Short mmCIF file of C-alpha atoms in Angstrom, two decimals:
data_model
loop_
_atom_site.label_atom_id
_atom_site.label_comp_id
_atom_site.label_asym_id
_atom_site.label_seq_id
_atom_site.Cartn_x
_atom_site.Cartn_y
_atom_site.Cartn_z
CA VAL A 1 -11.56 -7.47 -6.02
CA VAL A 2 -12.31 -5.07 -2.70
CA TYR A 3 -16.26 -5.16 -3.25
CA PHE A 4 -16.57 -8.63 -3.13
CA GLU A 5 -14.18 -9.23 -0.17
CA VAL A 6 -15.82 -6.77 1.30
CA LEU A 7 -19.24 -8.14 1.26
CA ARG A 8 -17.71 -11.31 1.65
CA GLY A 9 -16.54 -10.38 5.31
CA PHE A 10 -20.38 -9.74 6.29
CA GLY A 11 -21.72 -12.80 5.42
CA ASP A 12 -21.68 -15.79 3.08
CA LEU A 13 -22.20 -14.91 -0.65
CA SER A 14 -24.85 -16.48 -2.74
CA PRO A 15 -23.71 -18.89 -5.49
CA GLU A 16 -23.96 -15.81 -8.04
CA LEU A 17 -22.00 -13.39 -6.56
CA ASP A 18 -19.50 -16.01 -5.09
CA LEU A 19 -19.21 -17.35 -8.90
CA GLN A 20 -18.61 -13.49 -9.47
CA ARG A 21 -15.94 -12.97 -7.03
CA ARG A 22 -13.84 -15.93 -8.43
CA ARG A 23 -14.46 -14.27 -11.92
CA VAL A 24 -12.74 -10.95 -10.60
CA HIS A 25 -10.27 -12.68 -8.83
CA ARG A 26 -8.88 -14.22 -11.78
CA LEU A 27 -8.77 -11.47 -13.80
CA ALA A 28 -7.02 -9.16 -11.27
CA ARG A 29 -4.57 -11.88 -10.92
CA LEU A 30 -3.84 -11.87 -15.42
CA CYS A 31 -3.93 -8.04 -15.12
CA SER A 32 -1.30 -7.75 -12.64
CA HIS A 33 0.87 -9.96 -13.91
CA LEU A 34 0.14 -7.83 -17.09
CA HIS A 35 2.25 -5.38 -15.48
CA GLU A 36 6.16 -4.77 -14.34
CA ASN A 37 5.14 -4.40 -11.11
CA CYS A 38 3.06 -7.57 -10.15
CA VAL A 39 1.38 -7.69 -6.83
CA GLN A 40 0.29 -11.27 -5.59
CA GLU A 41 -3.42 -11.07 -4.36
CA HIS A 42 -4.94 -13.03 -1.78
CA ASP A 43 -8.36 -13.50 -0.65
CA ALA A 44 -10.04 -14.25 2.75
CA GLY A 45 -10.36 -17.83 2.31
CA GLY A 46 -6.59 -18.46 1.10
CA ARG A 47 -3.76 -17.45 3.01
CA ARG A 48 -3.99 -15.13 5.68
CA VAL A 49 -1.13 -12.28 6.23
CA ASP A 50 -0.25 -13.60 9.62
CA ASP A 51 0.94 -17.28 7.47
CA VAL A 52 3.42 -15.09 5.54
CA TYR A 53 4.75 -11.85 7.99
CA ASP A 54 5.09 -11.24 11.55
CA LEU A 55 3.19 -7.97 12.51
CA HIS A 56 4.80 -5.94 14.91
CA ASP A 57 1.81 -3.83 15.30
CA GLU A 58 1.95 -3.02 19.21
CA ARG A 59 5.67 -2.44 19.75
CA ARG A 60 6.64 -0.98 16.14
CA VAL A 61 3.63 1.35 14.72
CA LEU A 62 5.31 3.13 11.57
CA GLY A 63 2.54 5.61 11.51
CA GLN A 64 -1.36 6.46 12.07
CA GLY A 65 -4.23 7.80 10.03
CA SER A 66 -8.24 7.95 9.98
CA TYR A 67 -8.41 5.11 8.04
CA GLY A 68 -5.65 2.67 9.35
CA THR A 69 -2.13 2.00 10.99
CA VAL A 70 1.12 1.20 9.47
CA CYS A 71 3.31 -1.46 11.20
CA LEU A 72 6.35 -2.89 10.66
CA ALA A 73 6.02 -6.61 9.24
CA THR A 74 8.82 -9.34 8.77
CA HIS A 75 8.80 -11.94 6.13
CA ARG A 76 8.53 -14.94 7.80
CA ARG A 77 10.78 -17.42 5.32
CA SER A 78 13.12 -14.80 4.31
CA ARG A 79 13.22 -11.61 7.30
CA ALA A 80 13.33 -9.08 4.91
CA ARG A 81 10.89 -5.82 6.67
CA TYR A 82 8.04 -4.53 5.12
CA ALA A 83 5.55 -1.58 5.67
CA CYS A 84 1.97 -3.23 6.28
CA LYS A 85 -1.00 -0.90 6.21
CA MET A 86 -3.73 -2.18 7.75
CA LEU A 87 -7.16 -0.76 6.67
CA SER A 88 -10.53 -1.84 8.57
CA ILE A 89 -13.14 -2.84 6.83
CA SER A 90 -15.47 -3.60 9.75
CA ARG A 91 -17.75 0.03 9.35
CA ILE A 92 -17.63 1.24 6.17
CA GLY A 93 -19.42 2.98 3.34
CA PRO A 94 -19.34 3.39 -0.28
CA GLN A 95 -17.02 6.18 -0.92
CA TYR A 96 -14.19 3.89 1.56
CA ILE A 97 -14.76 1.05 -0.63
CA ASP A 98 -14.05 3.29 -3.76
CA LYS A 99 -11.62 4.72 -1.88
CA LEU A 100 -9.28 1.46 -0.76
CA HIS A 101 -10.14 0.48 -4.69
CA ALA A 102 -8.25 3.43 -5.22
CA GLU A 103 -6.03 3.30 -3.64
CA ILE A 104 -4.68 -0.40 -4.86
CA ASP A 105 -5.67 0.09 -7.77
CA ALA A 106 -3.21 3.12 -8.39
CA MET A 107 -0.05 1.32 -6.61
CA ARG A 108 -0.67 -2.05 -8.30
CA GLY A 109 0.45 -0.85 -11.56
CA LEU A 110 3.11 1.93 -10.69
CA ASP A 111 6.70 0.84 -10.69
CA HIS A 112 9.14 4.03 -10.68
CA PRO A 113 12.06 4.38 -8.08
CA HIS A 114 10.81 7.62 -6.18
CA ILE A 115 7.14 5.61 -5.34
CA VAL A 116 6.46 3.24 -2.58
CA ARG A 117 6.23 0.02 -3.72
CA LEU A 118 3.30 -2.43 -3.55
CA ARG A 119 4.13 -5.70 -2.77
CA GLU A 120 1.36 -8.23 -1.65
CA VAL A 121 -2.53 -7.37 -0.52
CA PHE A 122 -4.51 -9.68 1.89
CA TYR A 123 -7.97 -9.32 2.40
CA GLY A 124 -9.09 -10.40 5.61
CA LYS A 125 -12.34 -10.60 7.49
CA ARG A 126 -12.36 -7.69 8.60
CA LYS A 127 -9.03 -6.00 7.23
CA ILE A 128 -7.33 -5.35 4.21
CA TYR A 129 -3.36 -5.54 4.79
CA LEU A 130 -1.37 -3.67 2.06
CA ILE A 131 2.40 -5.27 1.94
CA MET A 132 4.60 -2.08 1.25
CA ALA A 133 8.53 -1.50 0.56
CA LEU A 134 9.52 0.15 4.04
CA CYS A 135 11.33 3.14 4.43
CA ALA A 136 12.62 3.43 7.59
CA GLY A 137 13.52 7.23 7.31
CA GLY A 138 10.30 8.49 8.18
CA GLU A 139 8.25 11.28 7.12
CA LEU A 140 9.90 14.35 4.96
CA PHE A 141 7.67 16.64 7.49
CA ALA A 142 9.82 15.27 10.34
CA LEU A 143 13.31 15.96 8.72
CA VAL A 144 12.11 19.70 7.69
CA ASP A 145 11.35 20.33 11.18
CA THR A 146 15.13 18.98 12.66
CA PRO A 147 18.32 20.80 12.48
CA GLY A 148 21.04 19.75 10.84
CA ASP A 149 22.98 19.91 7.88
CA HIS A 150 20.10 18.74 5.67
CA ARG A 151 19.01 22.01 5.50
CA THR A 152 20.69 23.21 2.09
CA GLU A 153 19.41 24.01 -0.85
CA ALA A 154 21.22 21.66 -2.80
CA HIS A 155 19.35 18.81 -0.80
CA ALA A 156 15.76 20.51 -1.12
CA ALA A 157 16.53 20.39 -4.79
CA ARG A 158 17.21 17.12 -5.26
CA PHE A 159 13.91 15.90 -3.04
CA VAL A 160 11.87 18.42 -5.76
CA VAL A 161 13.71 16.65 -8.86
CA GLN A 162 12.45 12.72 -7.36
CA MET A 163 9.31 14.28 -6.87
CA LEU A 164 8.50 15.99 -10.05
CA SER A 165 9.81 12.45 -11.74
CA ALA A 166 7.64 10.20 -9.90
CA ILE A 167 4.33 12.37 -10.79
CA LYS A 168 5.55 12.72 -14.32
CA TYR A 169 5.47 9.17 -14.28
CA MET A 170 2.12 8.96 -12.64
CA HIS A 171 0.72 11.44 -14.85
CA ALA A 172 2.09 9.10 -17.87
CA GLN A 173 0.12 6.60 -16.19
CA GLY A 174 -3.04 8.06 -16.18
CA ILE A 175 -2.64 8.33 -12.40
CA VAL A 176 -3.43 11.91 -10.30
CA HIS A 177 -1.66 11.51 -6.75
CA ARG A 178 -4.08 14.68 -5.47
CA ASP A 179 -2.79 14.42 -1.73
CA LEU A 180 0.66 15.63 -2.31
CA LYS A 181 1.88 16.71 0.93
CA LEU A 182 5.13 16.24 3.20
CA PRO A 183 3.86 13.69 5.29
CA ASN A 184 2.88 11.66 1.84
CA ILE A 185 6.95 11.63 1.01
CA LEU A 186 8.67 9.34 2.68
CA LEU A 187 12.71 8.47 3.34
CA THR A 188 14.68 5.66 2.26
CA SER A 189 16.53 5.64 5.18
CA SER A 190 17.75 8.13 8.12
CA GLU A 191 21.08 8.77 6.60
CA ALA A 192 22.39 11.95 4.59
CA ASN A 193 21.45 10.56 1.11
CA ALA A 194 18.39 9.03 1.72
CA ASP A 195 15.86 9.01 -1.42
CA ALA A 196 12.23 10.02 -1.14
CA LYS A 197 8.93 8.01 -2.01
CA LEU A 198 5.91 9.21 -2.49
CA ALA A 199 2.97 7.37 -0.72
CA ASP A 200 -0.41 6.98 0.49
CA PHE A 201 -2.01 7.01 -2.83
CA GLY A 202 -6.03 6.77 -0.97
CA LEU A 203 -7.25 9.98 -2.97
CA SER A 204 -5.61 9.15 -6.10
#
């Protein structure tokens, strides 16, 4: 799906390629619903991310990486808040397409309390938008570097247990994260009893 939407972003597809694109979309939707974690996918000719979510990219940037930006997204109807990872596809190579595919494919099939959950995917002309659960507590890396009562062995052990549970689950699904580090472990809130969730499956 990612491959065909990237091609489509650079111009109209031939009738044969467009037929293949439609077939792949049907299969992706079918396979998504075979998983407990059903992910809605919208192609460039369908619903746009702005039709469903308010993106606060200028005021509420949650994270910045070499492959894109994560901003706050508010669902227009329910007003629920999510994180939106915006991935640029304007100047990319085959390896980057593989990275996008791996990230979306891995997250689509994962449903675990300590893994960031993917909700929707929007394919735009120049960007791909991943709507994910919001982890308002930020990165575990920032917490470790902040003085406070959280610096206890019991607190650290709780996060280790949660991450080992997530890793065991992923491995049982045939997925290896390959980028385990503190900035990729997010906290559900800034409260002392916040849970940890594993994020960023771009190298999985």
